[in-house]
PDB file of C-alpha atoms and ligand atoms in Angstrom:
ATOM      1  CA  MET A   1      90.541 105.808 110.180  1.00 93.00           C
ATOM      2  CA  GLN A   2      92.978 105.625 107.297  1.00 95.00           C
ATOM      3  CA  VAL A   3      94.073 102.238 105.921  1.00 96.00           C
ATOM      4  CA  VAL A   4      97.407 102.282 104.108  1.00 97.00           C
ATOM      5  CA  SER A   5      98.919  99.250 102.363  1.00 97.00           C
ATOM      6  CA  ILE A   6     102.663  99.017 101.918  1.00 97.00           C
ATOM      7  CA  SER A   7     103.279  96.973  98.774  1.00 96.00           C
ATOM      8  CA  SER A   8     105.776  96.032  96.107  1.00 93.00           C
ATOM      9  CA  LEU A   9     106.110  93.518  93.366  1.00 89.00           C
ATOM     10  CA  LYS A  10     109.166  91.951  94.882  1.00 87.00           C
ATOM     11  CA  GLY A  11     110.785  91.136  98.187  1.00 90.00           C
ATOM     12  CA  GLY A  12     113.683  92.701 100.003  1.00 91.00           C
ATOM     13  CA  VAL A  13     112.990  96.288  98.889  1.00 93.00           C
ATOM     14  CA  GLY A  14     111.989  97.443 102.367  1.00 96.00           C
ATOM     15  CA  LYS A  15     108.203  97.110 102.761  1.00 97.00           C
ATOM     16  CA  THR A  16     108.507  95.784 106.274  1.00 97.00           C
ATOM     17  CA  SER A  17     111.172  98.350 107.163  1.00 97.00           C
ATOM     18  CA  VAL A  18     109.010 101.209 105.885  1.00 98.00           C
ATOM     19  CA  THR A  19     105.943  99.787 107.668  1.00 98.00           C
ATOM     20  CA  THR A  20     107.794  99.572 110.976  1.00 98.00           C
ATOM     21  CA  GLY A  21     109.438 102.988 110.477  1.00 98.00           C
ATOM     22  CA  LEU A  22     106.005 104.553 109.947  1.00 98.00           C
ATOM     23  CA  ALA A  23     104.605 102.631 112.931  1.00 98.00           C
ATOM     24  CA  SER A  24     107.445 103.974 115.051  1.00 97.00           C
ATOM     25  CA  ALA A  25     106.672 107.533 113.922  1.00 97.00           C
ATOM     26  CA  ALA A  26     102.964 107.020 114.592  1.00 97.00           C
ATOM     27  CA  LEU A  27     103.675 105.767 118.115  1.00 96.00           C
ATOM     28  CA  ALA A  28     105.943 108.747 118.779  1.00 95.00           C
ATOM     29  CA  ALA A  29     103.217 111.105 117.535  1.00 95.00           C
ATOM     30  CA  GLY A  30     100.535 109.446 119.665  1.00 95.00           C
ATOM     31  CA  ILE A  31      98.465 108.268 116.687  1.00 96.00           C
ATOM     32  CA  PRO A  32      96.524 105.112 117.641  1.00 97.00           C
ATOM     33  CA  THR A  33      97.779 102.583 115.097  1.00 98.00           C
ATOM     34  CA  LEU A  34      97.236  98.977 114.070  1.00 98.00           C
ATOM     35  CA  VAL A  35      99.780  97.081 111.966  1.00 98.00           C
ATOM     36  CA  VAL A  36      98.291  94.184 110.003  1.00 98.00           C
ATOM     37  CA  ASP A  37     101.041  91.718 109.159  1.00 98.00           C
ATOM     38  CA  LEU A  38      99.770  90.145 105.972  1.00 98.00           C
ATOM     39  CA  ASP A  39     103.074  88.584 104.922  1.00 97.00           C
ATOM     40  CA  PRO A  40     103.172  84.844 105.740  1.00 97.00           C
ATOM     41  CA  HIS A  41     106.800  85.353 106.817  1.00 96.00           C
ATOM     42  CA  ALA A  42     105.555  87.597 109.655  1.00 97.00           C
ATOM     43  CA  ASP A  43     108.690  89.793 109.707  1.00 96.00           C
ATOM     44  CA  ALA A  44     106.745  92.866 110.831  1.00 97.00           C
ATOM     45  CA  SER A  45     105.412  90.995 113.869  1.00 98.00           C
ATOM     46  CA  THR A  46     108.961  89.998 114.799  1.00 96.00           C
ATOM     47  CA  ALA A  47     110.297  93.534 114.365  1.00 96.00           C
ATOM     48  CA  LEU A  48     107.380  94.956 116.397  1.00 97.00           C
ATOM     49  CA  GLY A  49     108.010  92.493 119.223  1.00 96.00           C
ATOM     50  CA  ALA A  50     104.534  90.977 118.879  1.00 96.00           C
ATOM     51  CA  ARG A  51     103.872  87.293 119.394  1.00 88.00           C
ATOM     52  CA  SER A  52     100.384  85.887 119.771  1.00 86.00           C
ATOM     53  CA  GLY A  53      99.672  83.948 122.943  1.00 88.00           C
ATOM     54  CA  ASP A  54      96.001  83.139 123.315  1.00 93.00           C
ATOM     55  CA  GLN A  55      95.117  85.572 120.568  1.00 95.00           C
ATOM     56  CA  GLN A  56      94.256  84.452 117.068  1.00 96.00           C
ATOM     57  CA  ASP A  57      96.799  85.382 114.419  1.00 97.00           C
ATOM     58  CA  ILE A  58      95.732  87.125 111.217  1.00 98.00           C
ATOM     59  CA  GLY A  59      95.439  83.801 109.333  1.00 97.00           C
ATOM     60  CA  ARG A  60      92.809  82.558 111.770  1.00 96.00           C
ATOM     61  CA  MET A  61      90.963  85.841 111.890  1.00 97.00           C
ATOM     62  CA  LEU A  62      90.746  85.986 108.088  1.00 98.00           C
ATOM     63  CA  LYS A  63      89.199  82.528 108.015  1.00 97.00           C
ATOM     64  CA  ALA A  64      86.014  83.851 109.610  1.00 96.00           C
ATOM     65  CA  PRO A  65      86.434  87.641 109.437  1.00 97.00           C
ATOM     66  CA  ARG A  66      82.879  88.554 110.391  1.00 94.00           C
ATOM     67  CA  ARG A  67      82.971  86.436 113.521  1.00 95.00           C
ATOM     68  CA  ALA A  68      86.590  87.209 114.459  1.00 95.00           C
ATOM     69  CA  ARG A  69      86.916  89.752 117.241  1.00 95.00           C
ATOM     70  CA  LEU A  70      89.750  91.931 116.080  1.00 97.00           C
ATOM     71  CA  SER A  71      90.013  93.961 119.281  1.00 96.00           C
ATOM     72  CA  GLU A  72      90.425  90.825 121.396  1.00 96.00           C
ATOM     73  CA  ASN A  73      92.996  89.254 119.124  1.00 97.00           C
ATOM     74  CA  VAL A  74      95.430  92.051 118.411  1.00 98.00           C
ATOM     75  CA  VAL A  75      98.697  92.017 120.359  1.00 97.00           C
ATOM     76  CA  THR A  76     100.305  95.129 121.826  1.00 97.00           C
ATOM     77  CA  SER A  77     103.684  95.847 120.258  1.00 97.00           C
ATOM     78  CA  GLY A  78     106.618  95.384 122.618  1.00 95.00           C
ATOM     79  CA  TRP A  79     107.622  98.939 121.615  1.00 96.00           C
ATOM     80  CA  VAL A  80     104.807 100.441 123.684  1.00 94.00           C
ATOM     81  CA  GLU A  81     106.265  99.332 126.991  1.00 88.00           C
ATOM     82  CA  ARG A  82     109.683 100.653 125.969  1.00 80.00           C
ATOM     83  CA  ALA A  83     108.178 103.959 124.851  1.00 76.00           C
ATOM     84  CA  SER A  84     106.457 104.456 128.212  1.00 76.00           C
ATOM     85  CA  ALA A  85     109.693 103.542 129.997  1.00 74.00           C
ATOM     86  CA  HIS A  86     111.258 106.414 128.034  1.00 67.00           C
ATOM     87  CA  GLY A  87     108.600 108.900 129.077  1.00 59.00           C
ATOM     88  CA  GLY A  88     105.807 107.918 126.673  1.00 51.00           C
ATOM     89  CA  ALA A  89     104.541 109.509 123.520  1.00 48.00           C
ATOM     90  CA  PRO A  90     104.182 113.292 123.481  1.00 49.00           C
ATOM     91  CA  ALA A  91     100.420 112.902 123.445  1.00 45.00           C
ATOM     92  CA  GLY A  92     100.467 110.963 126.738  1.00 48.00           C
ATOM     93  CA  PRO A  93      99.933 107.326 127.598  1.00 46.00           C
ATOM     94  CA  ALA A  94      96.266 107.291 126.548  1.00 51.00           C
ATOM     95  CA  SER A  95      97.366 107.694 122.925  1.00 66.00           C
ATOM     96  CA  SER A  96     100.203 105.175 123.062  1.00 90.00           C
ATOM     97  CA  VAL A  97      98.363 102.572 121.056  1.00 96.00           C
ATOM     98  CA  LEU A  98     100.361 100.367 118.703  1.00 97.00           C
ATOM     99  CA  ASP A  99      98.701  96.998 118.136  1.00 98.00           C
ATOM    100  CA  VAL A 100      99.579  94.186 115.768  1.00 98.00           C
ATOM    101  CA  ALA A 101      97.414  91.650 113.980  1.00 98.00           C
ATOM    102  CA  VAL A 102     100.134  89.022 114.116  1.00 98.00           C
ATOM    103  CA  GLY A 103     101.374  87.417 110.901  1.00 98.00           C
ATOM    104  CA  SER A 104     100.847  83.771 110.132  1.00 95.00           C
ATOM    105  CA  ALA A 105     101.937  81.175 107.582  1.00 96.00           C
ATOM    106  CA  TYR A 106      98.229  80.340 107.193  1.00 95.00           C
ATOM    107  CA  THR A 107      97.578  83.533 105.283  1.00 97.00           C
ATOM    108  CA  GLY A 108      99.506  81.822 102.460  1.00 95.00           C
ATOM    109  CA  ILE A 109      96.348  79.996 101.369  1.00 96.00           C
ATOM    110  CA  TYR A 110      94.967  83.307 100.099  1.00 97.00           C
ATOM    111  CA  ASP A 111      98.050  84.269  98.141  1.00 96.00           C
ATOM    112  CA  ARG A 112      96.782  82.936  94.832  1.00 96.00           C
ATOM    113  CA  PRO A 113      96.579  84.873  91.574  1.00 94.00           C
ATOM    114  CA  ASP A 114      92.895  84.003  91.143  1.00 94.00           C
ATOM    115  CA  LEU A 115      91.378  85.033  94.461  1.00 95.00           C
ATOM    116  CA  GLY A 116      87.615  85.584  94.107  1.00 94.00           C
ATOM    117  CA  ARG A 117      85.638  88.642  95.142  1.00 93.00           C
ATOM    118  CA  ARG A 118      84.396  87.099  98.375  1.00 95.00           C
ATOM    119  CA  ASP A 119      87.910  86.274  99.522  1.00 97.00           C
ATOM    120  CA  LEU A 120      89.175  89.701  98.480  1.00 96.00           C
ATOM    121  CA  ARG A 121      86.803  91.270 100.996  1.00 96.00           C
ATOM    122  CA  ARG A 122      88.028  89.289 104.023  1.00 98.00           C
ATOM    123  CA  LEU A 123      90.345  91.982 105.356  1.00 98.00           C
ATOM    124  CA  SER A 124      87.816  94.807 104.900  1.00 96.00           C
ATOM    125  CA  ALA A 125      85.275  92.723 106.825  1.00 97.00           C
ATOM    126  CA  LEU A 126      87.775  92.203 109.627  1.00 98.00           C
ATOM    127  CA  LEU A 127      88.719  95.892 109.755  1.00 98.00           C
ATOM    128  CA  ALA A 128      85.098  96.819 110.426  1.00 95.00           C
ATOM    129  CA  GLY A 129      86.161  96.208 114.043  1.00 91.00           C
ATOM    130  CA  ALA A 130      89.112  98.620 113.862  1.00 95.00           C
ATOM    131  CA  GLU A 131      87.386 101.951 114.592  1.00 94.00           C
ATOM    132  CA  LYS A 132      89.566 102.703 117.577  1.00 95.00           C
ATOM    133  CA  TYR A 133      92.598 103.215 115.340  1.00 97.00           C
ATOM    134  CA  GLU A 134      93.364 106.376 113.465  1.00 97.00           C
ATOM    135  CA  LEU A 135      95.837 104.595 111.216  1.00 97.00           C
ATOM    136  CA  VAL A 136      96.024 101.009 109.935  1.00 98.00           C
ATOM    137  CA  LEU A 137      99.252  99.966 108.176  1.00 98.00           C
ATOM    138  CA  VAL A 138      99.126  96.737 106.167  1.00 98.00           C
ATOM    139  CA  ASP A 139     102.491  95.092 105.472  1.00 98.00           C
ATOM    140  CA  CYS A 140     102.023  93.100 102.263  1.00 98.00           C
ATOM    141  CA  PRO A 141     103.844  90.021 100.952  1.00 97.00           C
ATOM    142  CA  PRO A 142     106.247  90.430  98.014  1.00 94.00           C
ATOM    143  CA  SER A 143     103.835  89.689  95.180  1.00 92.00           C
ATOM    144  CA  LEU A 144     100.712  91.096  93.589  1.00 93.00           C
ATOM    145  CA  ASN A 145      98.699  87.970  94.325  1.00 95.00           C
ATOM    146  CA  GLY A 146      95.644  87.452  96.496  1.00 96.00           C
ATOM    147  CA  LEU A 147      96.968  88.811  99.794  1.00 97.00           C
ATOM    148  CA  THR A 148      98.174  92.105  98.357  1.00 97.00           C
ATOM    149  CA  ARG A 149      94.897  92.503  96.483  1.00 96.00           C
ATOM    150  CA  MET A 150      92.979  91.690  99.665  1.00 97.00           C
ATOM    151  CA  ALA A 151      94.971  94.474 101.332  1.00 97.00           C
ATOM    152  CA  TRP A 152      94.209  96.902  98.471  1.00 96.00           C
ATOM    153  CA  SER A 153      90.482  96.099  98.712  1.00 96.00           C
ATOM    154  CA  ALA A 154      90.557  97.211 102.350  1.00 96.00           C
ATOM    155  CA  SER A 155      92.765 100.275 101.821  1.00 95.00           C
ATOM    156  CA  ASP A 156      92.334 103.959 101.193  1.00 94.00           C
ATOM    157  CA  LYS A 157      95.898 104.290  99.932  1.00 95.00           C
ATOM    158  CA  VAL A 158      98.750 102.174  98.647  1.00 96.00           C
ATOM    159  CA  VAL A 159     102.370 103.054  99.276  1.00 96.00           C
ATOM    160  CA  LEU A 160     104.880 101.412  96.967  1.00 96.00           C
ATOM    161  CA  VAL A 161     108.429 100.853  98.117  1.00 96.00           C
ATOM    162  CA  ALA A 162     111.226 100.812  95.551  1.00 95.00           C
ATOM    163  CA  GLU A 163     114.974 100.848  95.548  1.00 94.00           C
ATOM    164  CA  PRO A 164     116.508 103.182  92.988  1.00 94.00           C
ATOM    165  CA  GLY A 165     117.600 100.389  90.618  1.00 90.00           C
ATOM    166  CA  LEU A 166     116.691  99.369  87.079  1.00 87.00           C
ATOM    167  CA  PHE A 167     114.404  96.412  87.839  1.00 87.00           C
ATOM    168  CA  SER A 168     112.808  98.132  90.765  1.00 85.00           C
ATOM    169  CA  VAL A 169     111.833 101.151  88.688  1.00 85.00           C
ATOM    170  CA  ALA A 170     110.318  98.912  86.007  1.00 87.00           C
ATOM    171  CA  GLY A 171     108.551  96.864  88.708  1.00 89.00           C
ATOM    172  CA  THR A 172     107.072 100.015  90.225  1.00 92.00           C
ATOM    173  CA  GLU A 173     105.620 101.015  86.888  1.00 91.00           C
ATOM    174  CA  ARG A 174     104.018  97.576  86.507  1.00 92.00           C
ATOM    175  CA  THR A 175     102.632  97.791  90.027  1.00 93.00           C
ATOM    176  CA  LEU A 176     101.110 101.217  89.377  1.00 93.00           C
ATOM    177  CA  ARG A 177      99.382  99.783  86.310  1.00 93.00           C
ATOM    178  CA  ALA A 178      98.107  96.851  88.392  1.00 93.00           C
ATOM    179  CA  ILE A 179      96.691  99.306  90.949  1.00 94.00           C
ATOM    180  CA  GLN A 180      94.873 101.244  88.213  1.00 92.00           C
ATOM    181  CA  LEU A 181      93.303  98.068  86.846  1.00 93.00           C
ATOM    182  CA  PHE A 182      92.370  96.835  90.286  1.00 93.00           C
ATOM    183  CA  ARG A 183      90.820 100.174  91.096  1.00 93.00           C
ATOM    184  CA  GLN A 184      88.592 100.134  88.035  1.00 92.00           C
ATOM    185  CA  GLU A 185      87.324  96.677  88.833  1.00 89.00           C
ATOM    186  CA  PHE A 186      87.199  96.390  92.603  1.00 90.00           C
ATOM    187  CA  ALA A 187      88.152  99.510  94.535  1.00 90.00           C
ATOM    188  CA  PRO A 188      87.127 102.868  93.009  1.00 87.00           C
ATOM    189  CA  ASN A 189      88.246 104.786  96.107  1.00 85.00           C
ATOM    190  CA  LEU A 190      91.744 103.385  96.226  1.00 91.00           C
ATOM    191  CA  SER A 191      94.555 105.757  95.362  1.00 84.00           C
ATOM    192  CA  PRO A 192      98.288 105.237  95.045  1.00 85.00           C
ATOM    193  CA  ALA A 193      99.536 107.431  97.885  1.00 83.00           C
ATOM    194  CA  GLY A 194     103.013 107.437  96.520  1.00 93.00           C
ATOM    195  CA  ILE A 195     106.342 105.757  96.141  1.00 96.00           C
ATOM    196  CA  VAL A 196     108.978 105.597  98.850  1.00 97.00           C
ATOM    197  CA  ALA A 197     112.540 105.391  97.539  1.00 96.00           C
ATOM    198  CA  ASN A 198     114.385 103.211 100.051  1.00 96.00           C
ATOM    199  CA  ARG A 199     118.030 102.241 100.611  1.00 96.00           C
ATOM    200  CA  VAL A 200     119.240 105.304  98.779  1.00 96.00           C
ATOM    201  CA  ARG A 201     123.030 105.658  98.778  1.00 95.00           C
ATOM    202  CA  SER A 202     123.904 109.328  98.479  1.00 89.00           C
ATOM    203  CA  GLY A 203     127.322 108.728  96.902  1.00 92.00           C
ATOM    204  CA  SER A 204     126.064 106.327  94.240  1.00 94.00           C
ATOM    205  CA  ALA A 205     125.952 107.639  90.684  1.00 95.00           C
ATOM    206  CA  GLU A 206     123.552 104.828  89.741  1.00 94.00           C
ATOM    207  CA  HIS A 207     121.155 105.784  92.533  1.00 95.00           C
ATOM    208  CA  THR A 208     121.286 109.456  91.594  1.00 95.00           C
ATOM    209  CA  PHE A 209     120.505 108.532  87.991  1.00 95.00           C
ATOM    210  CA  ARG A 210     117.639 106.208  88.949  1.00 94.00           C
ATOM    211  CA  LEU A 211     116.144 108.723  91.371  1.00 94.00           C
ATOM    212  CA  ALA A 212     116.098 111.356  88.618  1.00 94.00           C
ATOM    213  CA  GLU A 213     114.486 108.771  86.333  1.00 94.00           C
ATOM    214  CA  MET A 214     111.870 107.974  88.985  1.00 94.00           C
ATOM    215  CA  GLU A 215     111.155 111.651  89.414  1.00 94.00           C
ATOM    216  CA  SER A 216     110.537 112.126  85.722  1.00 93.00           C
ATOM    217  CA  MET A 217     108.455 108.929  85.435  1.00 92.00           C
ATOM    218  CA  PHE A 218     106.373 109.208  88.591  1.00 93.00           C
ATOM    219  CA  GLY A 219     106.449 112.952  89.269  1.00 90.00           C
ATOM    220  CA  GLY A 220     104.495 113.943  92.357  1.00 88.00           C
ATOM    221  CA  LEU A 221     103.958 110.309  93.308  1.00 94.00           C
ATOM    222  CA  LEU A 222     107.545 110.048  94.504  1.00 94.00           C
ATOM    223  CA  LEU A 223     107.249 110.777  98.211  1.00 95.00           C
ATOM    224  CA  SER A 224     109.685 112.785 100.214  1.00 93.00           C
ATOM    225  CA  PRO A 225     111.872 112.284 102.062  1.00 96.00           C
ATOM    226  CA  HIS A 226     113.798 109.345 100.576  1.00 95.00           C
ATOM    227  CA  ILE A 227     115.076 106.765 103.048  1.00 97.00           C
ATOM    228  CA  PRO A 228     118.839 106.243 102.915  1.00 96.00           C
ATOM    229  CA  GLU A 229     120.730 102.993 103.325  1.00 95.00           C
ATOM    230  CA  GLN A 230     121.078 102.679 107.094  1.00 93.00           C
ATOM    231  CA  ALA A 231     124.047 100.708 108.426  1.00 91.00           C
ATOM    232  CA  ASN A 232     122.498  99.641 111.753  1.00 92.00           C
ATOM    233  CA  TRP A 233     119.025  98.813 110.424  1.00 92.00           C
ATOM    234  CA  GLN A 234     119.252  95.034 110.836  1.00 92.00           C
ATOM    235  CA  GLN A 235     120.625  95.387 114.324  1.00 93.00           C
ATOM    236  CA  ILE A 236     117.689  97.599 115.347  1.00 94.00           C
ATOM    237  CA  GLN A 237     115.160  95.269 113.737  1.00 92.00           C
ATOM    238  CA  GLY A 238     116.823  92.185 115.207  1.00 92.00           C
ATOM    239  CA  ALA A 239     116.536  93.702 118.668  1.00 93.00           C
ATOM    240  CA  ALA A 240     112.797  94.322 118.011  1.00 94.00           C
ATOM    241  CA  HIS A 241     113.380  97.997 118.792  1.00 94.00           C
ATOM    242  CA  SER A 242     111.712 101.043 117.350  1.00 95.00           C
ATOM    243  CA  ILE A 243     113.896 103.503 115.472  1.00 96.00           C
ATOM    244  CA  HIS A 244     112.649 106.283 117.758  1.00 95.00           C
ATOM    245  CA  HIS A 245     114.091 104.569 120.821  1.00 92.00           C
ATOM    246  CA  TRP A 246     117.441 103.483 119.450  1.00 94.00           C
ATOM    247  CA  PRO A 247     120.374 105.532 120.685  1.00 94.00           C
ATOM    248  CA  GLY A 248     122.671 107.525 118.418  1.00 94.00           C
ATOM    249  CA  ASP A 249     122.465 110.231 115.811  1.00 94.00           C
ATOM    250  CA  SER A 250     121.909 108.012 112.802  1.00 93.00           C
ATOM    251  CA  ALA A 251     118.788 106.462 114.388  1.00 95.00           C
ATOM    252  CA  LYS A 252     117.625 109.941 115.367  1.00 96.00           C
ATOM    253  CA  ASN A 253     118.014 111.134 111.770  1.00 95.00           C
ATOM    254  CA  ALA A 254     116.157 108.102 110.426  1.00 96.00           C
ATOM    255  CA  ALA A 255     113.378 108.652 112.981  1.00 97.00           C
ATOM    256  CA  ALA A 256     112.990 112.255 111.785  1.00 98.00           C
ATOM    257  CA  LEU A 257     112.743 111.051 108.176  1.00 98.00           C
ATOM    258  CA  PHE A 258     109.917 108.680 109.100  1.00 98.00           C
ATOM    259  CA  ASP A 259     108.159 111.463 111.040  1.00 98.00           C
ATOM    260  CA  ALA A 260     108.208 113.566 107.880  1.00 97.00           C
ATOM    261  CA  LEU A 261     107.181 110.649 105.655  1.00 97.00           C
ATOM    262  CA  LEU A 262     104.236 109.837 107.920  1.00 97.00           C
ATOM    263  CA  ALA A 263     103.134 113.457 107.971  1.00 95.00           C
ATOM    264  CA  ASN A 264     103.264 113.666 104.164  1.00 93.00           C
ATOM    265  CA  LEU A 265     101.513 110.352 103.761  1.00 91.00           C
ATOM    266  CA  THR A 266      98.633 110.873 106.129  1.00 85.00           C
ATOM    267  CA  ALA A 267      98.010 114.485 105.169  1.00 78.00           C
ATOM    268  CA  ALA A 268      94.234 114.817 104.943  1.00 59.00           C
ATOM    269  CA  ASP A 269      92.314 118.024 104.405  1.00 44.00           C
ATOM    270  CA  GLY A 270      95.725 119.486 103.724  1.00 46.00           C
ATOM    271  CA  ARG A 271      96.734 118.822 107.339  1.00 47.00           C
ATOM    272  CA  PRO A 272      99.048 116.046 108.516  1.00 47.00           C
ATOM    273  CA  ALA A 273      97.567 113.595 111.067  1.00 45.00           C
ATOM    274  CA  ALA A 274     100.372 114.315 113.528  1.00 44.00           C
ATOM    275  CA  ALA A 275      99.433 118.017 113.578  1.00 46.00           C
ATOM    276  CA  ARG A 276      95.791 117.134 114.091  1.00 43.00           C
ATOM    277  CA  VAL A 277      96.721 114.902 117.043  1.00 40.00           C
ATOM    278  CA  ARG A 278      98.840 117.688 118.546  1.00 43.00           C
ATOM    279  CA  ASP A 279      95.921 120.120 118.198  1.00 44.00           C
ATOM    280  CA  ARG A 280      93.537 117.678 119.817  1.00 38.00           C
ATOM    281  CA  VAL A 281      95.859 117.161 122.740  1.00 39.00           C
ATOM    282  CA  ARG A 282      96.288 120.898 123.186  1.00 43.00           C
ATOM    283  CA  ARG A 283      92.533 121.498 123.316  1.00 40.00           C
TER     284      ARG A 283
HETATM  285  N1  LIG B   1     117.034 101.690 104.401  1.00 68.18           N
HETATM  286  C1  LIG B   1     117.628 100.534 104.706  1.00 68.18           C
HETATM  287  N2  LIG B   1     118.928 100.506 105.101  1.00 68.18           N
HETATM  288  C2  LIG B   1     119.547  99.347 105.392  1.00 68.18           C
HETATM  289  N3  LIG B   1     118.959  98.148 105.332  1.00 68.18           N
HETATM  290  C3  LIG B   1     117.673  98.094 104.942  1.00 68.18           C
HETATM  291  C4  LIG B   1     116.934  99.276 104.604  1.00 68.18           C
HETATM  292  N4  LIG B   1     115.677  98.899 104.252  1.00 68.18           N
HETATM  293  C5  LIG B   1     115.643  97.569 104.365  1.00 68.18           C
HETATM  294  N5  LIG B   1     116.823  97.061 104.775  1.00 68.18           N
HETATM  295  C6  LIG B   1     117.183  95.661 105.023  1.00 68.18           C
HETATM  296  O1  LIG B   1     116.901  94.924 103.843  1.00 68.18           O
HETATM  297  C7  LIG B   1     116.286  93.690 104.154  1.00 68.18           C
HETATM  298  C8  LIG B   1     114.937  93.613 103.471  1.00 68.18           C
HETATM  299  O2  LIG B   1     114.101  94.622 103.998  1.00 68.18           O
HETATM  300  P1  LIG B   1     112.567  94.339 104.317  1.00 68.18           P
HETATM  301  O3  LIG B   1     112.032  95.553 104.959  1.00 68.18           O
HETATM  302  O4  LIG B   1     112.422  93.050 105.060  1.00 68.18           O
HETATM  303  O5  LIG B   1     111.992  94.197 102.842  1.00 68.18           O
HETATM  304  P2  LIG B   1     110.620  93.551 102.327  1.00 68.18           P
HETATM  305  O6  LIG B   1     109.643  93.629 103.447  1.00 68.18           O
HETATM  306  O7  LIG B   1     110.251  94.394 101.160  1.00 68.18           O
HETATM  307  O8  LIG B   1     110.935  92.150 101.943  1.00 68.18           O
HETATM  308  C9  LIG B   1     116.196  93.616 105.664  1.00 68.18           C
HETATM  309  O9  LIG B   1     117.276  92.849 106.129  1.00 68.18           O
HETATM  310  C10 LIG B   1     116.300  95.052 106.121  1.00 68.18           C
HETATM  311  O10 LIG B   1     116.920  95.150 107.373  1.00 68.18           O
HETATM  312 MG1  LIG B   2     108.512  92.137 104.354  1.00 68.18          MG
END
């Protein structure tokens, strides 16, 4: 199991969009995946078509993480039903697992700058019950307070999302420093997996300049491919649809970008997870 946090210092840069894009790619590749919606605004849960009924939301589960039964309280994403209606994931229905630990305003109580060690470990304790997933994506709130740090404590990797703009580049540098400090103190195994440049406008001179700047500042940490500004993004998210099941060429192109991003991100032992899943299915 690989736990990946999607973080940034500020809001509106595309954390939730990148989280759901990666989740969509994981579903299409048949990688059993859990999305933990740690943002009190719960946008990822909305976009994934996941609403808790009798299940406990993530706020309640974090209150008593050792007693909470994660597997009984996750909600299946509405995308799964749609994917099977479209012929299922390539790996077959048995691998079409996309669950959500549904977001909740109650997580807000942990989003303090001074969260103690015990509280920082709440999510890792909860994820002890997540063995059935190959990938866990944690959508973080737009700050580096308690919730994001709780996510980092439970993660193997952190992905930072940044738009190619002046403040965003500076914010990314600050966030990388925060990760280094956090790592020394609390999470020696945590590594910054990379930076996703989002909302890139190909015709913009400013974006071209900032991307070159990011490349020289962050080098290999800048992940490929970049995600362009996508005109129908809000419409897709508003319909609680996955990018892989939205009609039209632009959605198809975006889906392919997220396939590549996921493969680059989850590459372990030099092999992308999607390739490993394909091999397993073939055997
Ligand atoms: N690549 C993109 N193209 C077009 N719109 C985008 C893109 N990424 C994000 N958005 C839009 O920008 C807004 C903020 O994105 P969101 O993913 O919610 O950011 P965050 O989670 O960092 O706050 C949303 O309305 C989303 O639809
Ligand atoms: Mg968000």
